[in-house]
mmCIF file of C-alpha atoms and ligand atoms in Angstrom:
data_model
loop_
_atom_site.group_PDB
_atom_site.id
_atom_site.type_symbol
_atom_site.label_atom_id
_atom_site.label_comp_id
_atom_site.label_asym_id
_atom_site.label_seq_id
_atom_site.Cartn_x
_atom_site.Cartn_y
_atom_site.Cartn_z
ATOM 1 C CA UNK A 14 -14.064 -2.161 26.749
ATOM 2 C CA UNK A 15 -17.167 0.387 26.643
ATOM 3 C CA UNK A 16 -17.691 1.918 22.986
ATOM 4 C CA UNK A 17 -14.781 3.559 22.142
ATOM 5 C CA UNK A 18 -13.873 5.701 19.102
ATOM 6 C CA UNK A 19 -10.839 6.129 16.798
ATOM 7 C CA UNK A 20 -10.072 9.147 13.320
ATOM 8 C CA UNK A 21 -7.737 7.310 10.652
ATOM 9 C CA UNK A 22 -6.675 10.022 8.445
ATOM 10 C CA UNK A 23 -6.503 8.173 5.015
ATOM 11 C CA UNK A 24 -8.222 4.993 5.709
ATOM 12 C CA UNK A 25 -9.550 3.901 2.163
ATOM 13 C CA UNK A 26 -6.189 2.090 1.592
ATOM 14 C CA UNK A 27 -2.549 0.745 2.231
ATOM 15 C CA UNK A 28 -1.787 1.302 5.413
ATOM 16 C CA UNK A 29 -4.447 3.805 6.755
ATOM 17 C CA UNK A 30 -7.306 0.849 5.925
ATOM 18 C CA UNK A 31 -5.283 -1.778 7.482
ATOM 19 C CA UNK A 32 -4.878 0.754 10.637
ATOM 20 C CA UNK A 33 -9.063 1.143 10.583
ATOM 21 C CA UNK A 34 -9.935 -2.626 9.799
ATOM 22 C CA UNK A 35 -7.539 -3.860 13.076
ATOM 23 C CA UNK A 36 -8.750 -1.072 15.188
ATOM 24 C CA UNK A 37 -12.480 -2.452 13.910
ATOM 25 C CA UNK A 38 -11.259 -5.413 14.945
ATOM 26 C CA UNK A 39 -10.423 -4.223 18.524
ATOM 27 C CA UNK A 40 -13.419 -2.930 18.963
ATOM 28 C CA UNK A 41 -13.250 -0.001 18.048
ATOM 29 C CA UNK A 42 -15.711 2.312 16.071
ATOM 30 C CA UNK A 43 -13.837 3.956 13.094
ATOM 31 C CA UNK A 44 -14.047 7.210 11.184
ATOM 32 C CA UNK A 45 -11.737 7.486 8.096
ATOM 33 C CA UNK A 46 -11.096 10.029 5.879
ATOM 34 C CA UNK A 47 -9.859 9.711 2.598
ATOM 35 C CA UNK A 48 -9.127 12.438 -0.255
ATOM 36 C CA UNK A 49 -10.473 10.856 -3.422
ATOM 37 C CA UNK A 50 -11.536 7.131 -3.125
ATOM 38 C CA UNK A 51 -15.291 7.749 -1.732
ATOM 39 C CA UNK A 52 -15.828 4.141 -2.833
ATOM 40 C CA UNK A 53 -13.031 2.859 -1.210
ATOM 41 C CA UNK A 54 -13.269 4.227 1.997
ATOM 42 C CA UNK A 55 -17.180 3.344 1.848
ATOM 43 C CA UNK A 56 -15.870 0.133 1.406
ATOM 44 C CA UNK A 57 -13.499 0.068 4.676
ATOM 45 C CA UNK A 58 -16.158 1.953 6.676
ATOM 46 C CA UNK A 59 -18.835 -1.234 5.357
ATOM 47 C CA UNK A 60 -16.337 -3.825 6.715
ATOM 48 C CA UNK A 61 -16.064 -2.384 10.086
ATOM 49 C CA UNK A 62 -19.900 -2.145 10.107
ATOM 50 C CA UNK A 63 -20.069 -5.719 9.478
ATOM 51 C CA UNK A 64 -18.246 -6.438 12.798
ATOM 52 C CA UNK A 65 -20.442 -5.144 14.222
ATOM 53 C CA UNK A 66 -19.022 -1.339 14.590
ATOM 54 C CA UNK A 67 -20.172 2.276 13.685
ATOM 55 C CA UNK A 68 -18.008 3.810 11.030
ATOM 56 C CA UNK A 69 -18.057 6.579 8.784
ATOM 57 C CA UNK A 70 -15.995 7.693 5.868
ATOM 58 C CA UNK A 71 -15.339 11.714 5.668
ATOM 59 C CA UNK A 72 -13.719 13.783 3.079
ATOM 60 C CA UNK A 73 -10.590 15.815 4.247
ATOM 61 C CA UNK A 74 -8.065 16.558 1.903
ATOM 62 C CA UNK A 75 -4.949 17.557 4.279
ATOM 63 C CA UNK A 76 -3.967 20.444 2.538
ATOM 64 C CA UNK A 77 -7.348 22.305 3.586
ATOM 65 C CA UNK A 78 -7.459 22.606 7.346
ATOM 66 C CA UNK A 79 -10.978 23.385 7.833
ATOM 67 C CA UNK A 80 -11.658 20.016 6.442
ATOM 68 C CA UNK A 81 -9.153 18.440 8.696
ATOM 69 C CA UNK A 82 -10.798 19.947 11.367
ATOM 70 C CA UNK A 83 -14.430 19.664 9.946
ATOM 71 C CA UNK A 84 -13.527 15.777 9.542
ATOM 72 C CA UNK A 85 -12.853 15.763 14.005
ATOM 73 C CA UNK A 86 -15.951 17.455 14.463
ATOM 74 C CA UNK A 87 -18.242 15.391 12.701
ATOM 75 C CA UNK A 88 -16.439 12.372 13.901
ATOM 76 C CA UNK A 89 -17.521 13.283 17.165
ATOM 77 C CA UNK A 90 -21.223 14.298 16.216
ATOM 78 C CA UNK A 91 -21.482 11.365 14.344
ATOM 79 C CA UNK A 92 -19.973 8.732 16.313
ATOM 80 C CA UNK A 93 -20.283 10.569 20.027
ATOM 81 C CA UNK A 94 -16.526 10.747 20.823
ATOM 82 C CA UNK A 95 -13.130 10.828 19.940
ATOM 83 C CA UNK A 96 -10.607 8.569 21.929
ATOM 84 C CA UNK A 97 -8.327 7.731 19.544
ATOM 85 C CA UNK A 98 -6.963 9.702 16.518
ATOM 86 C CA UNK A 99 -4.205 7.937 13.784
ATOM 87 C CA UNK A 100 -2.859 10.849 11.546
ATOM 88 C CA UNK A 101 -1.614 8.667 8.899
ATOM 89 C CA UNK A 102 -2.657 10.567 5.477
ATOM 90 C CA UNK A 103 0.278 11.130 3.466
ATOM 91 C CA UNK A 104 2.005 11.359 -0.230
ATOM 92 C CA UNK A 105 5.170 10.078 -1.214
ATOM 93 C CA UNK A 106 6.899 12.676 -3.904
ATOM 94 C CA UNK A 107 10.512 12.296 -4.528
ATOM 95 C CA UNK A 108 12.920 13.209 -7.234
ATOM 96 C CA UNK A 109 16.317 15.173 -7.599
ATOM 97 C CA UNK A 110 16.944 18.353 -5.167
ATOM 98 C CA UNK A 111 16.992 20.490 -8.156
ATOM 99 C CA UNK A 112 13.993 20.053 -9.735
ATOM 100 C CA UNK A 113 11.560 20.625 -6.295
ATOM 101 C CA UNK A 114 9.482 23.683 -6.901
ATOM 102 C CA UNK A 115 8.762 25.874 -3.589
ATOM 103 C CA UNK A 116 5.043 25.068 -4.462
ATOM 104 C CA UNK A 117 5.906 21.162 -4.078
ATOM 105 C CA UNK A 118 7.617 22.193 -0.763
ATOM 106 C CA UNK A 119 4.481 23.542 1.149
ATOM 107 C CA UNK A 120 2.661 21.202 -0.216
ATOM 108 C CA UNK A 121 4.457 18.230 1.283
ATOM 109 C CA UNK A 122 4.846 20.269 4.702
ATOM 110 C CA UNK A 123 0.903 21.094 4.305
ATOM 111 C CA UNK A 124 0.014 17.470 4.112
ATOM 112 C CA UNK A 125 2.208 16.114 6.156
ATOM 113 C CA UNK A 126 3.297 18.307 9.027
ATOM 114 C CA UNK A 127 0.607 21.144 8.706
ATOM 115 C CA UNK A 128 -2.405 18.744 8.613
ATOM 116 C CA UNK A 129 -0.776 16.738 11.377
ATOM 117 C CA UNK A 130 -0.246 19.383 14.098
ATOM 118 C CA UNK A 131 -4.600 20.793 12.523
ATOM 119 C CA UNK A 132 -5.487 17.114 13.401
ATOM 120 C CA UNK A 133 -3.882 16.981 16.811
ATOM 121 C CA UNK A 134 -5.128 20.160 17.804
ATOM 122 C CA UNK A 135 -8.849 19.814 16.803
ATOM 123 C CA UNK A 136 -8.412 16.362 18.399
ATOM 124 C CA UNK A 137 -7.330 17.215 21.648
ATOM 125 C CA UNK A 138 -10.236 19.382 22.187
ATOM 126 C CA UNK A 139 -11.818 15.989 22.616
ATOM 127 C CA UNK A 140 -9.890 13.432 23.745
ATOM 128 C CA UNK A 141 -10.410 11.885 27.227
ATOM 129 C CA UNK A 142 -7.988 11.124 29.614
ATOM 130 C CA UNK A 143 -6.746 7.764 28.636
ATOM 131 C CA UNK A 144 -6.680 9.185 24.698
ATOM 132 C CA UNK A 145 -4.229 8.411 21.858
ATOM 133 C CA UNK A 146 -2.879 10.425 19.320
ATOM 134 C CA UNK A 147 -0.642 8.175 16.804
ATOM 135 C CA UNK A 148 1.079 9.562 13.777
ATOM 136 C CA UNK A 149 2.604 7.662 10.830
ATOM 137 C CA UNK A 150 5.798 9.341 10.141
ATOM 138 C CA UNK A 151 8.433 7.038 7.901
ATOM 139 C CA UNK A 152 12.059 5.628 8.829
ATOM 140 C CA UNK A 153 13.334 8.244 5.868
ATOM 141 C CA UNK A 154 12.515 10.635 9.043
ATOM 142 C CA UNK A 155 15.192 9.106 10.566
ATOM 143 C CA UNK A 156 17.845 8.100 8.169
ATOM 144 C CA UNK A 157 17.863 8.538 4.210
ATOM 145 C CA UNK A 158 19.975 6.113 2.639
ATOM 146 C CA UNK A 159 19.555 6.978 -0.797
ATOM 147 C CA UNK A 160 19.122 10.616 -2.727
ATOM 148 C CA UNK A 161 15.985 11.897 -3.737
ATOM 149 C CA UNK A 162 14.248 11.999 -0.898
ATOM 150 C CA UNK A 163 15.254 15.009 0.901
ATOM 151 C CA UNK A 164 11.962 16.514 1.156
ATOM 152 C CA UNK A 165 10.065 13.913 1.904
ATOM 153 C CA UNK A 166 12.232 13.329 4.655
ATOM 154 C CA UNK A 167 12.149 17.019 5.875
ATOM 155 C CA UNK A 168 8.567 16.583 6.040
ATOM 156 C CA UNK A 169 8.128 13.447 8.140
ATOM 157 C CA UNK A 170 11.125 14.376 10.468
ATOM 158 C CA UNK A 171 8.650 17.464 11.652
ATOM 159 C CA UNK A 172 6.767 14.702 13.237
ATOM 160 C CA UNK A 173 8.926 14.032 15.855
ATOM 161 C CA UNK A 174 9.169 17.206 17.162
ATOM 162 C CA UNK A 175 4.895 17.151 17.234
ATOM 163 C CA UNK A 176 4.756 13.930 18.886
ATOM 164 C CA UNK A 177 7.247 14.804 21.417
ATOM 165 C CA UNK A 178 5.762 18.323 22.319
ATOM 166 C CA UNK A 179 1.588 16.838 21.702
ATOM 167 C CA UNK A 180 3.170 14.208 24.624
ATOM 168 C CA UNK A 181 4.088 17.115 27.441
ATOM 169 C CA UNK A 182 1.271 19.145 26.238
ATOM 170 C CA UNK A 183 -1.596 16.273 26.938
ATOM 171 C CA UNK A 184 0.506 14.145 29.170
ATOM 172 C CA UNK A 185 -1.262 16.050 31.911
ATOM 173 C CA UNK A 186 -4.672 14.835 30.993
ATOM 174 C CA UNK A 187 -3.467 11.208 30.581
ATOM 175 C CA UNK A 188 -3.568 11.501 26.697
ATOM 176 C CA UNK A 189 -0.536 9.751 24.978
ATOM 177 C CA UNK A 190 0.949 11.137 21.384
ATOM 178 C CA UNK A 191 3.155 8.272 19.331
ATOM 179 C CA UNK A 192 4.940 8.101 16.100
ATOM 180 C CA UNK A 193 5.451 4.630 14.064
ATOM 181 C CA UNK A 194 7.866 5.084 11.090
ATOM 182 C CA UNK A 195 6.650 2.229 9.021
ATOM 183 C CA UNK A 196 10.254 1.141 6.631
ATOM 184 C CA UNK A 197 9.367 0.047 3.397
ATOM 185 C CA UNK A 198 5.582 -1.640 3.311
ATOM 186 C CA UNK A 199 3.793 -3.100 0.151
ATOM 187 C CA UNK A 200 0.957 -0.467 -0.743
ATOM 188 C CA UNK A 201 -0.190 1.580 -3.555
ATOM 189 C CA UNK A 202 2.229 3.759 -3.017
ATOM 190 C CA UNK A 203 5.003 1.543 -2.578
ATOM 191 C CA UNK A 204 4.315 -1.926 -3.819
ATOM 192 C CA UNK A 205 7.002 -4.729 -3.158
ATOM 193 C CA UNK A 206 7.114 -5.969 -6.712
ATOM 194 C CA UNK A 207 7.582 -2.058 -7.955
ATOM 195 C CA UNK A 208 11.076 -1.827 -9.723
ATOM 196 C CA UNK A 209 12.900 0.060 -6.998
ATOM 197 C CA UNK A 210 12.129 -2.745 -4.264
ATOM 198 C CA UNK A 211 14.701 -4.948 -4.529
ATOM 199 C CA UNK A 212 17.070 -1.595 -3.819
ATOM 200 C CA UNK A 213 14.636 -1.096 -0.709
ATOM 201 C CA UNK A 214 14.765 -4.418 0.723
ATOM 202 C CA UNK A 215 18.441 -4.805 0.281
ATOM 203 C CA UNK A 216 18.664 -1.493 3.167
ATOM 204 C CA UNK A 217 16.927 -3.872 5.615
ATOM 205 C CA UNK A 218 18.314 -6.266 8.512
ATOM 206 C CA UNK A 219 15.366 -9.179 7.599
ATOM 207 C CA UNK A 220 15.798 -8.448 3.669
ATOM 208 C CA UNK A 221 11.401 -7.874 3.608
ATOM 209 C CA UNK A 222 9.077 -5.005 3.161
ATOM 210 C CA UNK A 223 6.329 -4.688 5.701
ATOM 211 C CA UNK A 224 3.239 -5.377 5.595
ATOM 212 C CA UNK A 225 0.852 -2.813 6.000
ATOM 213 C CA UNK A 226 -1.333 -4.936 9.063
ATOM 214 C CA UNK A 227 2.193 -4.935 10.541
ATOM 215 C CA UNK A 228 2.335 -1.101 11.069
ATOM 216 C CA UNK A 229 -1.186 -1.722 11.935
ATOM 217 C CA UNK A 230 0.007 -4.277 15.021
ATOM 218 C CA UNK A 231 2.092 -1.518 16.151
ATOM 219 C CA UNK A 232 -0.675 1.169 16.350
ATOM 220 C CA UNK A 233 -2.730 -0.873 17.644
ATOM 221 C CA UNK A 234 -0.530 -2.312 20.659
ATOM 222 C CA UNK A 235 -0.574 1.822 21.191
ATOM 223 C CA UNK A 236 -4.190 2.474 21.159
ATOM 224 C CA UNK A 237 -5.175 -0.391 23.572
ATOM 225 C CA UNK A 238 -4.313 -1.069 27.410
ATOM 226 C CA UNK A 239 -0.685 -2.175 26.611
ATOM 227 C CA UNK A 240 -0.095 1.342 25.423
ATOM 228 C CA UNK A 241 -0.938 3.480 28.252
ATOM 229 C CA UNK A 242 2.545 4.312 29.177
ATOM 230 C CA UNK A 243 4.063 5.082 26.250
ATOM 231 C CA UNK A 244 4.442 8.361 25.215
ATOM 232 C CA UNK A 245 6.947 10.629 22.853
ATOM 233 C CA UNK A 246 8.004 7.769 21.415
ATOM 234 C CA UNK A 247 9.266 6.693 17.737
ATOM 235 C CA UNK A 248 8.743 3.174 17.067
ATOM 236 C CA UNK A 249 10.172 2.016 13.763
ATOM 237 C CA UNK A 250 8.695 -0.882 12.019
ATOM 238 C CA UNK A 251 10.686 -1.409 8.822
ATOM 239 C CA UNK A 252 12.072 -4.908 8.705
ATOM 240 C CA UNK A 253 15.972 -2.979 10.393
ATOM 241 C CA UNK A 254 16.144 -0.695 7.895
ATOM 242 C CA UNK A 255 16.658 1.861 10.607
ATOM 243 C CA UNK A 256 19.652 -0.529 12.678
HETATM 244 P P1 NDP B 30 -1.260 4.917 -0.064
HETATM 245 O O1 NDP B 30 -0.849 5.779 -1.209
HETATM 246 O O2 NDP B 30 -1.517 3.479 -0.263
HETATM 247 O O3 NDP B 30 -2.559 5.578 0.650
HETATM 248 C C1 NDP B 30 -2.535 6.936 0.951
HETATM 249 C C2 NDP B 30 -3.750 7.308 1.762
HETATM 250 O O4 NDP B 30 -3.661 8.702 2.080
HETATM 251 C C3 NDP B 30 -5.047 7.122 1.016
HETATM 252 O O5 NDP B 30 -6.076 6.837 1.933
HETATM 253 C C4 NDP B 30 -5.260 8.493 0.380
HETATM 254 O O6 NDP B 30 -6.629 8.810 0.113
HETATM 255 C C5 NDP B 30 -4.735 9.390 1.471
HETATM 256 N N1 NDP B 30 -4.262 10.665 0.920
HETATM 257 C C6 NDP B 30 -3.357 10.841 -0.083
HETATM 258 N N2 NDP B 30 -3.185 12.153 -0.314
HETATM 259 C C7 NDP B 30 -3.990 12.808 0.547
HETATM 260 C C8 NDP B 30 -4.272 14.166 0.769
HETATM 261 N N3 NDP B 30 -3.679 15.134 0.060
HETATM 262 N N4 NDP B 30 -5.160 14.493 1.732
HETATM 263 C C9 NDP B 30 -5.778 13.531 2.438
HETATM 264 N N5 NDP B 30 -5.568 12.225 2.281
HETATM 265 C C10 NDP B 30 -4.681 11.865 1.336
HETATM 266 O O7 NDP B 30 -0.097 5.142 1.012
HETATM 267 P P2 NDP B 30 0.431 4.222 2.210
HETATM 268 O O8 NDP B 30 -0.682 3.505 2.834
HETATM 269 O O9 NDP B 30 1.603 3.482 1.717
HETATM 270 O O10 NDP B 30 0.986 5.358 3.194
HETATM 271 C C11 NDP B 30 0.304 5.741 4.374
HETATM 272 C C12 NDP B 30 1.261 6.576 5.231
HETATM 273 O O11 NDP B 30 2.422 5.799 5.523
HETATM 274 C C13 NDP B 30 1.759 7.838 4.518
HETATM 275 O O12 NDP B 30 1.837 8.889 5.456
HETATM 276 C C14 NDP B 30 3.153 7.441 4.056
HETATM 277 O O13 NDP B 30 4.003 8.563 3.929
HETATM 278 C C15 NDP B 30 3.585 6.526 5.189
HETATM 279 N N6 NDP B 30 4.658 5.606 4.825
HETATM 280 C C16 NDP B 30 4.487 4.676 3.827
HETATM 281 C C17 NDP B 30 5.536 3.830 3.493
HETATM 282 C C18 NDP B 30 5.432 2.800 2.431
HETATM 283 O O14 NDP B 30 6.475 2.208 2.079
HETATM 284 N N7 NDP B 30 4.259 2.513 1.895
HETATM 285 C C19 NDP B 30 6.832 3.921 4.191
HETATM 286 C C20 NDP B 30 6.886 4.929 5.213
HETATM 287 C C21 NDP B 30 5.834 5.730 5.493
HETATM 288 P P3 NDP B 30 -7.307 8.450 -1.339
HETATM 289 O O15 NDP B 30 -7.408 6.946 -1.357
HETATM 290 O O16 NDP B 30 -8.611 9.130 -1.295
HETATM 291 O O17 NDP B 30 -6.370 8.975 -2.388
#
């Protein structure tokens, strides 16, 4: 393929490296952006350099737009173009319905739907025809099979309604928008030793977490050739847990 270019929101670990080191891997040039590990996502951006790609880490914390935004633009000064953007930064609060605060609730929504629909919008300025937009929702947006997750939930279920209406919006420039809801997948933020995983494996069909380079397989079946016609679609990856 000629050069082509791809955003990972959260690259400098779990899933959101694995997402940037495949995609490296493709062929692609990455940008990632992370909100505190500089040294980690340094570190993911050096791998992809030594294949052999351009890559650049960025700051953008999702709950401040203009760095969401600020992140696309110098993605695209930096690297020349934008064709493929994976909105996959996210947070994973949970706890009983009666002890959320409203400030907990926007700032879920802010980092997950909020900077998701900022980071779509400041993409599509730039995509090409033949662009991708992918977001990492969860299967919780889907079906919750345990309390304490409610907003959570709430938060990645606005992603389907983004990826549906980012598809008919772009669909006439060629530009596809995706969501993968990754089930339960070893990471920092949910690691498959952790003392709730037994519960979480037990709520799938194969009785496994994922791994994060599966979600990364997914997204990047999307962002290549054998993705060009699918569009508004939510593609779970979670071992069944959604069946
Ligand atoms: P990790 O906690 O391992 O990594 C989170 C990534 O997001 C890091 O790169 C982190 O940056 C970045 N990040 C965290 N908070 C912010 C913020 N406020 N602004 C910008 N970036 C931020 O998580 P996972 O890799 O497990 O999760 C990735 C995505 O997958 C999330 O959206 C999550 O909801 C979703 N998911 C995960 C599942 C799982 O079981 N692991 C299941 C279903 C969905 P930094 O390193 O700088 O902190």
């Amino acid at each position: 393929m000629g050069r082509k270019v791809a955003l990972v929101t959260g690259g400098s670990r779990g899933i959101g490296a694995a997402i940037a080191r495949r995609l490296a891997a493709d062929g692609f040039d990455v940008a990632i952006t992370y909100a505190a590990e500089a040294g980690r996502a340094a570190a993911v951006a050096a791998e992809a350099e030594a294949l052999g790609r351009r890559a650049l880490a960025v700051r953008a914390r999702a709950e401040d737009a203009g760095e969401v935004v600020a992140a696309v633009e110098r993605t695209v000064a930096t690297l020349g173009r934008l064709d493929v953007v994976v909105g996959n930064a996210g947070i994973a609060p949970y706890g009983p319905l009666e002890d959320v605060t409203l400030e907990e609730v926007d700032r879920v929504l802010a980092v997950h739907a909020r900077a998701s629909f900022v980071l779509a919008q400041a993409a599509a300025r730039h995509l090409p025809e033949g662009g991708r937009i992918i977001m990492i929702g969860s299967s919780l947006a889907e079906r919750v099979p345990y309390p304490d997750w409610t907003l959570y939930a709430m938060s990645k279920s606005a992603l389907v309604g983004l990826t549906k209406g980012l598809a008919r919006d772009l669909g006439s420039r060629g530009i596809t928008a995706n969501l993968v809801h990754p089930g339960s997948t070893d990471t920092e933020m949910n690691p498959a030793d952790g003392p709730g995983a037994d519960e979480e494996r037990s709520y799938t069909a194969l009785g496994r977490y994922c791994s994060p380079e599966d979600i990364a397989a997914t997204v990047a079946h999307l962002a290549g050739e054998g993705g060009r016609n699918i569009t508004g679609a939510a593609i779970p990856v979670d071992a069944g847990v959604s069946t």
